[in-house]
XYZ file of C-alpha atoms in Angstrom:
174
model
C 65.700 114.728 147.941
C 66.475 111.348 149.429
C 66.522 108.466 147.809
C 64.982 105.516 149.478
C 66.420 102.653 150.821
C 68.166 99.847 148.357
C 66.105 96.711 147.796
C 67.587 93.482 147.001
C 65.832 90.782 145.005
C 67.275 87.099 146.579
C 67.161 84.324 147.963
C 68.961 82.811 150.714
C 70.901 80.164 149.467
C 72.188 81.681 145.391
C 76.031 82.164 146.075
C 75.369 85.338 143.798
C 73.370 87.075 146.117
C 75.671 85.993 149.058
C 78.187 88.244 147.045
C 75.993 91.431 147.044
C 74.795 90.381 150.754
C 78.716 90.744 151.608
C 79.231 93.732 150.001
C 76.548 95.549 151.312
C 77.332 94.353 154.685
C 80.970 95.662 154.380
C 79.975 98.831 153.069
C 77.402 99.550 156.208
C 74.471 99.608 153.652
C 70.973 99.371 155.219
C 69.056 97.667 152.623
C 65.594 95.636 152.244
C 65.473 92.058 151.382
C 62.612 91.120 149.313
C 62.931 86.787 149.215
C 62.750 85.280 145.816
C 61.881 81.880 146.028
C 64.149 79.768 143.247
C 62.340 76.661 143.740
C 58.785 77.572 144.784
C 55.817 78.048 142.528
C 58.330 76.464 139.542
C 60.443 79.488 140.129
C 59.358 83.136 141.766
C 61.804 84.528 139.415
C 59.694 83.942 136.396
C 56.955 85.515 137.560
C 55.886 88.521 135.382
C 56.380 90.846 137.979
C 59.750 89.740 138.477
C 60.355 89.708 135.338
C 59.070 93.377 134.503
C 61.879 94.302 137.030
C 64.805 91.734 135.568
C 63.973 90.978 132.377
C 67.059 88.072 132.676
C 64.533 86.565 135.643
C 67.729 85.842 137.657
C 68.623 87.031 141.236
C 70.233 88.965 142.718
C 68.699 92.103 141.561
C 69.542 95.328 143.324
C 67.456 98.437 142.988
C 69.305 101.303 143.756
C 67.688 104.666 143.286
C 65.109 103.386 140.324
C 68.137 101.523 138.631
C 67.989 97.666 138.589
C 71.298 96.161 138.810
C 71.251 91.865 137.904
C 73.300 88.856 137.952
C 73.063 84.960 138.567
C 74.542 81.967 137.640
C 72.148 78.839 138.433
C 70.810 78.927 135.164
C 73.950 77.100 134.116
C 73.754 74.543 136.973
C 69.324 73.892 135.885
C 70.812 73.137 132.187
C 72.848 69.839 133.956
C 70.518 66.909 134.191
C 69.661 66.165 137.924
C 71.966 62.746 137.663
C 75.211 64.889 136.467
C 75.092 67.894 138.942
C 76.775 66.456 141.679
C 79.652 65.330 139.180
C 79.757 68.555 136.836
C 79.751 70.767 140.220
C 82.389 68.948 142.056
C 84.954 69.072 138.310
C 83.993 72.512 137.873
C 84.826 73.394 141.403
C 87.950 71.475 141.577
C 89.402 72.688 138.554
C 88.607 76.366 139.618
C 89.854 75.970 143.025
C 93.115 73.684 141.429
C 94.043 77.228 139.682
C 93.095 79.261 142.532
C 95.313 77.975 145.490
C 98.092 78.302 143.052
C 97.439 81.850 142.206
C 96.513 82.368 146.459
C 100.701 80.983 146.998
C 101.671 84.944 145.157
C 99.026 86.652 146.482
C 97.732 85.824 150.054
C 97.793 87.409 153.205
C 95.282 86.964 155.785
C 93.075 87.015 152.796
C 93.216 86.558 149.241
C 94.772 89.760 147.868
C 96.703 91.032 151.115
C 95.518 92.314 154.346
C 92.363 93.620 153.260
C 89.277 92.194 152.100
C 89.001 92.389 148.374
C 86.413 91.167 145.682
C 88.266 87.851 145.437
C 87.173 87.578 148.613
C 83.641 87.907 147.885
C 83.593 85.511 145.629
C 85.657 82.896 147.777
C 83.402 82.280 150.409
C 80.136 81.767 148.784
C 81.662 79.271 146.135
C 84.102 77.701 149.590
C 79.951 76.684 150.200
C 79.192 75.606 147.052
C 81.972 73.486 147.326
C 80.820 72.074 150.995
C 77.519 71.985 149.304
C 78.747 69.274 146.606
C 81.055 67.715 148.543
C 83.906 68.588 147.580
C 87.012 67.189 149.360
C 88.843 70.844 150.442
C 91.821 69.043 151.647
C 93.835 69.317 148.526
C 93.441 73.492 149.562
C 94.863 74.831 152.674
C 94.939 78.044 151.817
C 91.510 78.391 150.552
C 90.569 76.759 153.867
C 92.480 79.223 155.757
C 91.515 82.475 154.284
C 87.582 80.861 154.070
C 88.387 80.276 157.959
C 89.117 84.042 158.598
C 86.754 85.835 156.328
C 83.772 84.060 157.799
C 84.977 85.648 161.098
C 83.937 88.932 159.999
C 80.389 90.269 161.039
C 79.935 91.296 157.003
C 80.269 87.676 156.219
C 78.281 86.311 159.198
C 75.221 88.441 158.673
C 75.017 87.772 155.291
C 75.366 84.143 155.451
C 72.829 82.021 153.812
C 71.675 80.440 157.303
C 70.905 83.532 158.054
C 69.075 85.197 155.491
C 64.764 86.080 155.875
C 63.925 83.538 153.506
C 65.776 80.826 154.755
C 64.024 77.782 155.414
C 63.900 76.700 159.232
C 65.756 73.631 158.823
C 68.658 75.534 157.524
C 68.643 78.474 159.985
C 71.810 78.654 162.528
């Protein structure tokens, strides 16, 4: 018997389903994208159907073989009021990155961890964005710049990128 093809629940710009995007891309994983709109209709995600299939009405949500699999994190960034975003964004990702570009001086290679592509490096170019995103100044992080630099050379990262993603709004398209 044999099992049909993954679907995952996102939408283009949530750095969390950039992650999955990436992974499935790396892995060669033909998968369906079914667009959930964060912002539309006061949130897609709380829509009872969405919600009968993540019950934490948060994306991404992959459904692999009848099994749900879910994780987000803008629900922390909708609990800032709109006025302190910009600044709670930019400390959070400053002090994160601070720590991080220390860490990357034992452990780098062409990428974070090495040679080889690793989860770090999943999660370094989606919040690398985030960071653009706020404006945050990346000049205090060369190395994050660097590695950011050669991991969005590779197709996995390029095809999942945000811009490029089936609900992405026109405007934003590359």
């Amino acid at each position: 018997m044999q099992a049909g093809k993954p679907i995952l629940y996102s939408y283009f710009r949530s750095s969390c389903s950039w992650r999955v995007r990436i992974a499935l891309a790396l892995k060669s994983i033909d998968y369906e994208t079914v667009p959930v709109n964060l912002v539309k209709d006061g949130g897609q995600q709380f829509s009872e159907e969405f919600q009968a299939l993540n019950p934490m009405k948060q994306v991404p949500a992959l459904k692999i073989d009848g099994i749900t699999i879910g994780q987000s994190n803008l629900s922390v960034l909708q609990q800032m009021g709109q006025e302190n975003r910009l600044t709670w964004a930019q400390k959070v990702i400053n002090s994160g990155f601070n720590a991080l570009e220390q860490v990357l001086q034992n452990t780098a290679g062409k990428y974070c961890v090495g040679d080889e592509v690793s989860m770090a490096d999943l999660c370094l170019v989606p919040q690398v964005a985030n960071a653009e995103r706020y404006k945050v100044d990346l000049t205090p992080y060369p190395t994050i710049r660097h590695i950011n630099k050669s991991l969005l050379a590779l197709e996995a990262f390029q095809v999942s990128h945000p811009c490029r993603q089936p609900d992405t709004p026109p405007e934003l398209r590359a």
